[in-house]
JSON list of C-alpha atoms in Angstrom, two decimals:
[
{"chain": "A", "resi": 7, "resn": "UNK", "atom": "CA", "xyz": [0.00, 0.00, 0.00]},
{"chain": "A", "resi": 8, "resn": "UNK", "atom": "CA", "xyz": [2.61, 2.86, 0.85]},
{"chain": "A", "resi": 9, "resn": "UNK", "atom": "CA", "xyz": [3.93, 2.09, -3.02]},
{"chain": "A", "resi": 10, "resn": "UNK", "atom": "CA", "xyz": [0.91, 2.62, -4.25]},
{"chain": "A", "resi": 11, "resn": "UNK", "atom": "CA", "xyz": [0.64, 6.06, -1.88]},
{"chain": "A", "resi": 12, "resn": "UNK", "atom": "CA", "xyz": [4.20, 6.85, -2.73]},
{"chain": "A", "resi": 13, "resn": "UNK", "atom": "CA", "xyz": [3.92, 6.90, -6.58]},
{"chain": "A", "resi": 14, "resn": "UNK", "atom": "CA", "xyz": [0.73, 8.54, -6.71]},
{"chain": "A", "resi": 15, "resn": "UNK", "atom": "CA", "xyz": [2.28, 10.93, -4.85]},
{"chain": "A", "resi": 16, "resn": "UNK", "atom": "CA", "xyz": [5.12, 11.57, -7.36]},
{"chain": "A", "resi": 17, "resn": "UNK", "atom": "CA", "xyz": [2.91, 11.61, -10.35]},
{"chain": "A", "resi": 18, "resn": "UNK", "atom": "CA", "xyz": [0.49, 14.56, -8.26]},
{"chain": "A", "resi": 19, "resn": "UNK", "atom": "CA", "xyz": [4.23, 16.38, -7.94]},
{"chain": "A", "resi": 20, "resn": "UNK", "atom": "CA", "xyz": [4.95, 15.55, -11.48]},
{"chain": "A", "resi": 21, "resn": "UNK", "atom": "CA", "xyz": [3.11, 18.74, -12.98]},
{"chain": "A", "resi": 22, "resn": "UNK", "atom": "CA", "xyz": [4.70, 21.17, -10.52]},
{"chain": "A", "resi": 23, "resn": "UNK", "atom": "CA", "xyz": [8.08, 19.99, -11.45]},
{"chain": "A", "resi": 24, "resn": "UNK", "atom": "CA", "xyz": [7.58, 21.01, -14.58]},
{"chain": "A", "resi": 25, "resn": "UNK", "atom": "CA", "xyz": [6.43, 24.70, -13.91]},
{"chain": "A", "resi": 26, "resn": "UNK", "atom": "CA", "xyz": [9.59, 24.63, -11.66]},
{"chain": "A", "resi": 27, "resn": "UNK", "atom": "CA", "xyz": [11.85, 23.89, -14.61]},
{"chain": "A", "resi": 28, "resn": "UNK", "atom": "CA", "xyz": [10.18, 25.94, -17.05]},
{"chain": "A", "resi": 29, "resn": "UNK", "atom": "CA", "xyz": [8.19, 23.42, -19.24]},
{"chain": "A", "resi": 30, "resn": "UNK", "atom": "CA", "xyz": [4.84, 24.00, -20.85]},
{"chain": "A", "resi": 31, "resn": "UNK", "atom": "CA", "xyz": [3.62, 27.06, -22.81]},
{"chain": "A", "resi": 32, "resn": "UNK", "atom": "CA", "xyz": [6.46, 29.90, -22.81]},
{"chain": "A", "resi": 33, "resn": "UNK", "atom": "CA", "xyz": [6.02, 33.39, -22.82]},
{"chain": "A", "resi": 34, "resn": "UNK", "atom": "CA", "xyz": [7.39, 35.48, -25.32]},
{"chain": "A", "resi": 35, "resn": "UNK", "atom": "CA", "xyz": [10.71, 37.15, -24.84]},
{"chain": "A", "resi": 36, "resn": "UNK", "atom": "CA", "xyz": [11.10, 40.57, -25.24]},
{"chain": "A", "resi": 37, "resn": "UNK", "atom": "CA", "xyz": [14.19, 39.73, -27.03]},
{"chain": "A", "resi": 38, "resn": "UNK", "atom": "CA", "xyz": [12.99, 38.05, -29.55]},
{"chain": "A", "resi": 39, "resn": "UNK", "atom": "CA", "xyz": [11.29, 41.09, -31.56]},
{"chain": "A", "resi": 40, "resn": "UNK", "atom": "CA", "xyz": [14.28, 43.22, -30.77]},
{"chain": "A", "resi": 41, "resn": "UNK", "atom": "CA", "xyz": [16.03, 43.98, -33.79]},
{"chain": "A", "resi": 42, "resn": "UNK", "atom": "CA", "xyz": [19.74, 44.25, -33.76]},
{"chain": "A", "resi": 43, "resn": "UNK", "atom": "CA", "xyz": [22.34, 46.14, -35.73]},
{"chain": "A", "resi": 44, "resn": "UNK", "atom": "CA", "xyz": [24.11, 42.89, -37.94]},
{"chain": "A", "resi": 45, "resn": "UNK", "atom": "CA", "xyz": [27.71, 43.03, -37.91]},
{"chain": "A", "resi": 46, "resn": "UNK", "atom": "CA", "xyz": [29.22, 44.54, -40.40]},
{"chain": "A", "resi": 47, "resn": "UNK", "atom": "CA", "xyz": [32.27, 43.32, -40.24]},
{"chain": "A", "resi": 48, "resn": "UNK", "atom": "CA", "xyz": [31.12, 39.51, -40.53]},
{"chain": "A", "resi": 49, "resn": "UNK", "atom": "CA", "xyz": [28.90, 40.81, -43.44]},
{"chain": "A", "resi": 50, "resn": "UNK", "atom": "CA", "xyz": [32.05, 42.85, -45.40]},
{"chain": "A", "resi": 51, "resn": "UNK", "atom": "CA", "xyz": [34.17, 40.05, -45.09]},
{"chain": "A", "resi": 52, "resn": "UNK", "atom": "CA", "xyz": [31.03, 37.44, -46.38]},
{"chain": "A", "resi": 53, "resn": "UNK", "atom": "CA", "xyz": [30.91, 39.95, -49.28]},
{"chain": "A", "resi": 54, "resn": "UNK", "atom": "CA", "xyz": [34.44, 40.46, -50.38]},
{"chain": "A", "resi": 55, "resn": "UNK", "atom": "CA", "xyz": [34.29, 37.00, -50.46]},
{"chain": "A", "resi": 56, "resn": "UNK", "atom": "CA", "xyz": [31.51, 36.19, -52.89]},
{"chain": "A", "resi": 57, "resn": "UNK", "atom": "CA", "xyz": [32.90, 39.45, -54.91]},
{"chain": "A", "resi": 58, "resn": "UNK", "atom": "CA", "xyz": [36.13, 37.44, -55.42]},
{"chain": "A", "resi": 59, "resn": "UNK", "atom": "CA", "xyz": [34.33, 33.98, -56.65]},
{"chain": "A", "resi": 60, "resn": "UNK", "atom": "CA", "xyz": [32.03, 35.40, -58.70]},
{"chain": "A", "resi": 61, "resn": "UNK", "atom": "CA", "xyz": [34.02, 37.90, -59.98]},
{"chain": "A", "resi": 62, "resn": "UNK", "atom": "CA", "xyz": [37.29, 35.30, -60.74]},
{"chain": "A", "resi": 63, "resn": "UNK", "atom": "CA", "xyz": [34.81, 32.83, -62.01]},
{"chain": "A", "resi": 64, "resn": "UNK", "atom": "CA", "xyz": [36.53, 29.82, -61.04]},
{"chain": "A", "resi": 65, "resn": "UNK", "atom": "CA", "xyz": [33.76, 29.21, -58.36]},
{"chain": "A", "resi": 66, "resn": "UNK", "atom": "CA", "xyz": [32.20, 25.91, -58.82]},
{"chain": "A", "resi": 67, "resn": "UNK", "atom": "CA", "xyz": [27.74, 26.20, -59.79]},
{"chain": "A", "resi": 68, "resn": "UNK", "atom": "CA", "xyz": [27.31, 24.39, -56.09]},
{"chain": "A", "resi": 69, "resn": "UNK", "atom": "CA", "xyz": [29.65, 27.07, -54.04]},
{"chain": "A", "resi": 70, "resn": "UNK", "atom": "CA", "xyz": [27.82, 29.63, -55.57]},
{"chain": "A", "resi": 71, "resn": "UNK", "atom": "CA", "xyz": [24.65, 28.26, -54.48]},
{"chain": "A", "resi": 72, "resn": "UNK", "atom": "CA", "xyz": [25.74, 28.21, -51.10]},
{"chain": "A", "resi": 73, "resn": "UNK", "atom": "CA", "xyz": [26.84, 31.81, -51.68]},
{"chain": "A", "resi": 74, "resn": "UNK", "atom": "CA", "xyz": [23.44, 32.50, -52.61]},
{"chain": "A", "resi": 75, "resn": "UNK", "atom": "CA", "xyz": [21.84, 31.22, -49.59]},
{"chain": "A", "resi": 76, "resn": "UNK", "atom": "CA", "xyz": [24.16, 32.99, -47.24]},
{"chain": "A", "resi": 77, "resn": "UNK", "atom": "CA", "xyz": [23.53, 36.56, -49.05]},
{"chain": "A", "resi": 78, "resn": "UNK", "atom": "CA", "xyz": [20.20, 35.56, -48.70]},
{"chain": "A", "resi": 79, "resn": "UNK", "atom": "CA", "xyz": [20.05, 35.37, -45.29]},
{"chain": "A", "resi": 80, "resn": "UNK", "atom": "CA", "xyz": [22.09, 38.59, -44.66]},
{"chain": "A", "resi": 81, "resn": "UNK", "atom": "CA", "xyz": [20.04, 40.22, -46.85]},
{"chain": "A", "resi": 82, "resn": "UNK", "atom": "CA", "xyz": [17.04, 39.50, -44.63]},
{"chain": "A", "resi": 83, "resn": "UNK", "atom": "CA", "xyz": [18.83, 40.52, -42.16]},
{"chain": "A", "resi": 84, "resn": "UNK", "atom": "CA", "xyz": [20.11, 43.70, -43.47]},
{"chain": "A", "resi": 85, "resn": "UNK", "atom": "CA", "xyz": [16.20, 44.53, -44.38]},
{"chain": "A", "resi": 86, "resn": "UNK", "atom": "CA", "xyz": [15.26, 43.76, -40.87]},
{"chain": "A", "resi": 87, "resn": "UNK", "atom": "CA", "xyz": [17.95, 46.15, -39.51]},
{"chain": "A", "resi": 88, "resn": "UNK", "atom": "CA", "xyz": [16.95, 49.18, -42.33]},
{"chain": "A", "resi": 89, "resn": "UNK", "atom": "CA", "xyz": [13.84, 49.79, -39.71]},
{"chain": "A", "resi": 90, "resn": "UNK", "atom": "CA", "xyz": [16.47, 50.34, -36.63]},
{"chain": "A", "resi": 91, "resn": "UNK", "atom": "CA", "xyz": [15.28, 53.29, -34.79]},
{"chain": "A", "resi": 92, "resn": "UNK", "atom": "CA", "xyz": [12.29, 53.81, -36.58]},
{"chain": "A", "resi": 93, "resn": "UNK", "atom": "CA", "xyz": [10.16, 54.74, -33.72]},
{"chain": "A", "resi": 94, "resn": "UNK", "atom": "CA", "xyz": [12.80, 57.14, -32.12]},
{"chain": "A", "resi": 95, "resn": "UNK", "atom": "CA", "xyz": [13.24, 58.39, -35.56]},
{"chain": "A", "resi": 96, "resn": "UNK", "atom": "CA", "xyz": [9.29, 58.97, -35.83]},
{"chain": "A", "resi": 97, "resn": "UNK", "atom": "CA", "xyz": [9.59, 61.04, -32.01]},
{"chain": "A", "resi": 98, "resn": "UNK", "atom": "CA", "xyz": [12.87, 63.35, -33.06]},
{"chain": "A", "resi": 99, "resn": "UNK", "atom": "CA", "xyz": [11.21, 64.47, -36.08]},
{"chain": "A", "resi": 100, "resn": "UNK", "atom": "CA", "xyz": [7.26, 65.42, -34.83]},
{"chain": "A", "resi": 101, "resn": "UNK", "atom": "CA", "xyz": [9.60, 67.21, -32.21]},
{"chain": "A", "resi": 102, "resn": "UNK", "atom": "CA", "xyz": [11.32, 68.93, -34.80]},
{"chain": "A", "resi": 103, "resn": "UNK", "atom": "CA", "xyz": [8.18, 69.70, -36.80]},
{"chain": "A", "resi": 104, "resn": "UNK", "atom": "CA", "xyz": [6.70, 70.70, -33.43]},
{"chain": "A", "resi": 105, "resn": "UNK", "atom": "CA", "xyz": [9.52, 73.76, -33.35]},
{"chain": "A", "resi": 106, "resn": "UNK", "atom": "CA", "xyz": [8.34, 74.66, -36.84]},
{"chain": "A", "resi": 107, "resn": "UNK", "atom": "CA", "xyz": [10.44, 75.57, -39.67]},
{"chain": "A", "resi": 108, "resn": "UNK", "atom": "CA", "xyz": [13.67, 77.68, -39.22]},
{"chain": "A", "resi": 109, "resn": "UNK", "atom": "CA", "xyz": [12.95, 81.20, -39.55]},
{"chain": "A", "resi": 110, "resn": "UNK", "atom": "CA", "xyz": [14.26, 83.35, -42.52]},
{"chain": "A", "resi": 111, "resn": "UNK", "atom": "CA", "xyz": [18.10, 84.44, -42.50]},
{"chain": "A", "resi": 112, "resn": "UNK", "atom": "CA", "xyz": [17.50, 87.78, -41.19]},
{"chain": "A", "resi": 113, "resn": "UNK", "atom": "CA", "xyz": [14.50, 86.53, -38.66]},
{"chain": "A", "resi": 114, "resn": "UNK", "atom": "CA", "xyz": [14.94, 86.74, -34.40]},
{"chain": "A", "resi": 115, "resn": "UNK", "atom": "CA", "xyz": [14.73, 83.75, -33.45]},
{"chain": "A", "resi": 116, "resn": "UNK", "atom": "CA", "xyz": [15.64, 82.69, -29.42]},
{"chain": "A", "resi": 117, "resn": "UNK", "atom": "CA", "xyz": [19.23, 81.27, -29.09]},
{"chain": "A", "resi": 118, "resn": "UNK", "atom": "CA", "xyz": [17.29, 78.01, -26.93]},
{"chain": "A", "resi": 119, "resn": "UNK", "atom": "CA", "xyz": [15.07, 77.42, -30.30]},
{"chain": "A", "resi": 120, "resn": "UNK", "atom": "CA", "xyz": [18.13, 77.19, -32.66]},
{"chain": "A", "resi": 121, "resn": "UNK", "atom": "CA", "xyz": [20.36, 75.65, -30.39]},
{"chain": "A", "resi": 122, "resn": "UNK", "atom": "CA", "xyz": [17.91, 73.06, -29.81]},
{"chain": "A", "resi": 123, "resn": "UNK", "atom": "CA", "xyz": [16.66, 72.62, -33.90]},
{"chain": "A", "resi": 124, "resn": "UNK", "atom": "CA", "xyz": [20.31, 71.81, -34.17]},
{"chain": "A", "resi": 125, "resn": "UNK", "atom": "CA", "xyz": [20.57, 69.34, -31.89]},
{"chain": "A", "resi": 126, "resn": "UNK", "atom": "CA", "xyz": [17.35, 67.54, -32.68]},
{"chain": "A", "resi": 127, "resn": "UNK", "atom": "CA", "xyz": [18.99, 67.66, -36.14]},
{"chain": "A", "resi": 128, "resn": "UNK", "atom": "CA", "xyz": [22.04, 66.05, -35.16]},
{"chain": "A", "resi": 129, "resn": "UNK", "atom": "CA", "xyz": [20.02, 63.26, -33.29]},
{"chain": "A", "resi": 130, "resn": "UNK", "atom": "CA", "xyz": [18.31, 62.31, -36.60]},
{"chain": "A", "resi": 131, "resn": "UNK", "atom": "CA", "xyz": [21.57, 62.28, -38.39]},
{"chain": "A", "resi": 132, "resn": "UNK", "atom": "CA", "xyz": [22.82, 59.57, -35.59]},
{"chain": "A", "resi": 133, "resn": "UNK", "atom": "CA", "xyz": [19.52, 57.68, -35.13]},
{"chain": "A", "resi": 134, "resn": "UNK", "atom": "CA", "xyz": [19.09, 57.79, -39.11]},
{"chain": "A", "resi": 135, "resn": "UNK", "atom": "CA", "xyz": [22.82, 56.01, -39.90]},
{"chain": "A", "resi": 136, "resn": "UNK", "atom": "CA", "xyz": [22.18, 52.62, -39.02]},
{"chain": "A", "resi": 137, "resn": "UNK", "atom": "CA", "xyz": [19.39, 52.36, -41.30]},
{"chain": "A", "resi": 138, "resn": "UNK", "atom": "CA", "xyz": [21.31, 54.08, -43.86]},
{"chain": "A", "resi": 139, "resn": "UNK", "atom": "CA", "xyz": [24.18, 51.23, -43.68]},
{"chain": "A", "resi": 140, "resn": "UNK", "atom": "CA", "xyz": [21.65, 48.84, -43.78]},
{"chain": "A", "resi": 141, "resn": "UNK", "atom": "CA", "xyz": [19.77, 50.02, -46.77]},
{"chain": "A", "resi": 142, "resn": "UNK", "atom": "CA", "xyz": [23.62, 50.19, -48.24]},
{"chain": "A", "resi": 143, "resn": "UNK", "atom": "CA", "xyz": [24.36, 46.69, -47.21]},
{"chain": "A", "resi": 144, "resn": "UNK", "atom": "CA", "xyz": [21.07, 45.34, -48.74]},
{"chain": "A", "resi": 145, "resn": "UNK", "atom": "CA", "xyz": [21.72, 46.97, -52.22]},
{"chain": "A", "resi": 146, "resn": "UNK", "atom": "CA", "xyz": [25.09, 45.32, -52.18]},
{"chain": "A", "resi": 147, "resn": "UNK", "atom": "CA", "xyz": [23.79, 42.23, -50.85]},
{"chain": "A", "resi": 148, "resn": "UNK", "atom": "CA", "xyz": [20.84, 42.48, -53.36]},
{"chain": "A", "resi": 149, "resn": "UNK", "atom": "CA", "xyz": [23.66, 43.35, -56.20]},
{"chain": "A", "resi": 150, "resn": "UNK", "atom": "CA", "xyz": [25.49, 39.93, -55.33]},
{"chain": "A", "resi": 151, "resn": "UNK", "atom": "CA", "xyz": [22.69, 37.79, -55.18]},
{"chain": "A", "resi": 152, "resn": "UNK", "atom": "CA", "xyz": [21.60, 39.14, -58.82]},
{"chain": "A", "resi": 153, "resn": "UNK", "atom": "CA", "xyz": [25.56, 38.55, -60.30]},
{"chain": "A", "resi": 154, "resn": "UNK", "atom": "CA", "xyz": [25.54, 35.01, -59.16]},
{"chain": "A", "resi": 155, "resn": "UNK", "atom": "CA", "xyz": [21.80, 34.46, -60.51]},
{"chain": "A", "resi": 156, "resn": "UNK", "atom": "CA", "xyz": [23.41, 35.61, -63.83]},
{"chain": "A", "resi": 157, "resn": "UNK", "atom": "CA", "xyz": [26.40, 33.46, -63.64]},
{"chain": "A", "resi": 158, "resn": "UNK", "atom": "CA", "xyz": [24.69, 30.56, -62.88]},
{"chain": "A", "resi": 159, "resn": "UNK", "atom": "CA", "xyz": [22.18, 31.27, -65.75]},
{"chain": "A", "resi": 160, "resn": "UNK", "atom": "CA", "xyz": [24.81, 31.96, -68.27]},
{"chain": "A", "resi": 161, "resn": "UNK", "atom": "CA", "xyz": [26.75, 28.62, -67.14]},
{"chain": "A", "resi": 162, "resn": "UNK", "atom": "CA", "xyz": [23.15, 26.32, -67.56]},
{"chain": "A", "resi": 163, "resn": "UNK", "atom": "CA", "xyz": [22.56, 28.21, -70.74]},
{"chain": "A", "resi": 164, "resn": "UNK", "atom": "CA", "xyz": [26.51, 27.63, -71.82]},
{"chain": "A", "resi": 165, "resn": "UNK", "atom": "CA", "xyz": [25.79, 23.53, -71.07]},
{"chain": "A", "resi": 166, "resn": "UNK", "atom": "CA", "xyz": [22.16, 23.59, -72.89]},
{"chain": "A", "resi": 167, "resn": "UNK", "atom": "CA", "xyz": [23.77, 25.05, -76.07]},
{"chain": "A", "resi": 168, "resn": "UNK", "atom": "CA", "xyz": [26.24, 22.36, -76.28]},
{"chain": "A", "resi": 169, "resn": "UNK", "atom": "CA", "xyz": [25.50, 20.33, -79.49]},
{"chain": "A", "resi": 170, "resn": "UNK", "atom": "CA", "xyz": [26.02, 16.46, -78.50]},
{"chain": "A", "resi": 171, "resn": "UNK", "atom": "CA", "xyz": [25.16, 13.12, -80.36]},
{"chain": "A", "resi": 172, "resn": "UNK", "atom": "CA", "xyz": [21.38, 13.58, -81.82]},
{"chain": "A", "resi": 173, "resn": "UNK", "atom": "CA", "xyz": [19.68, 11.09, -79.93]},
{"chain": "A", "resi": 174, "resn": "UNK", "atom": "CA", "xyz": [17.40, 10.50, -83.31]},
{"chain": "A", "resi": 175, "resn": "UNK", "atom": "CA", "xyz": [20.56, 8.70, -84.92]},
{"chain": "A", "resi": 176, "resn": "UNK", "atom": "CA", "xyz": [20.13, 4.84, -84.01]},
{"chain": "A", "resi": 177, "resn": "UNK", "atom": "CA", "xyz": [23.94, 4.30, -83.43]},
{"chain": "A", "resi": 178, "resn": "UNK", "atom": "CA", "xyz": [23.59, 6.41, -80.61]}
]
């Protein structure tokens, strides 16, 4: 009898040890919808290295699949990270447009207004840049993925002009 008691005992425990170690349905993370600036570094590198295969041509059809795919995923990437700062960017210029347009050259305007229309204006430039390499890094990455789509092409179209034995001619 105390078996009995014991293991009905661990399967009433069973369900809070797994809430204790995190099992069942999982909240999301704020992490996960947080977009992050790629690294550029990782992606020059990635791209002076598909520059120099496609561009030598000694690249095999295969490798420059593979190419293909991993442009493909930066370039996802890169159009994630073009929307970096979006909503900050959205705040800095309705307060901008809240100060109104600068006032003619020879207009009296407060120091405080100018001085701070110029730094709203440099906080834009800063917030905007990310963006702005990513747009760049997704026109280059777009660029690559379009050379190696016409390499390949140009390669299948090379081995589908080949003339071989007619397979109408019975000795064949």
């Amino acid at each position: 009898m105390s078996l009995w008691r014991l293991l009905a005992l661990l399967f009433a425990m069973l369900p809070m040890a797994a809430v204790a170690q995190g099992i069942g349905p999982q909240l999301p993370s704020a992490t996960s919808t947080t977009v992050m600036a790629p690294d550029y570094d990782v992606w020059n590198r990635a791209a002076v290295r598909v520059e120099r295969a496609v561009g030598g041509g000694f690249a095999s059809t295969f490798a420059l699949e593979r190419m293909r795919a991993e442009l493909t995923e930066w370039r996802d990437k890169l159009l994630a990270a073009e929307s970096l700062n979006a909503g900050r960017i959205r705040t800095v210029q309705q307060q901008i447009a809240a100060l109104g347009s600068s006032p003619p050259e020879r207009a009296i305007e407060p120091e405080a207004l100018t001085a701070r229309r110029t730094d709203l204006a440099a906080q834009l430039a800063q917030l905007r840049a990310p963006g702005l390499m990513a747009q760049e890094a997704y026109a280059r990455a777009s660029g690559l993925i379009s050379e190696i789509d016409a390499l390949v092409r140009a390669r299948e179209n090379a081995l589908l002009s080949v003339a071989g034995p007619s397979p109408l001619n019975p000795a064949n």
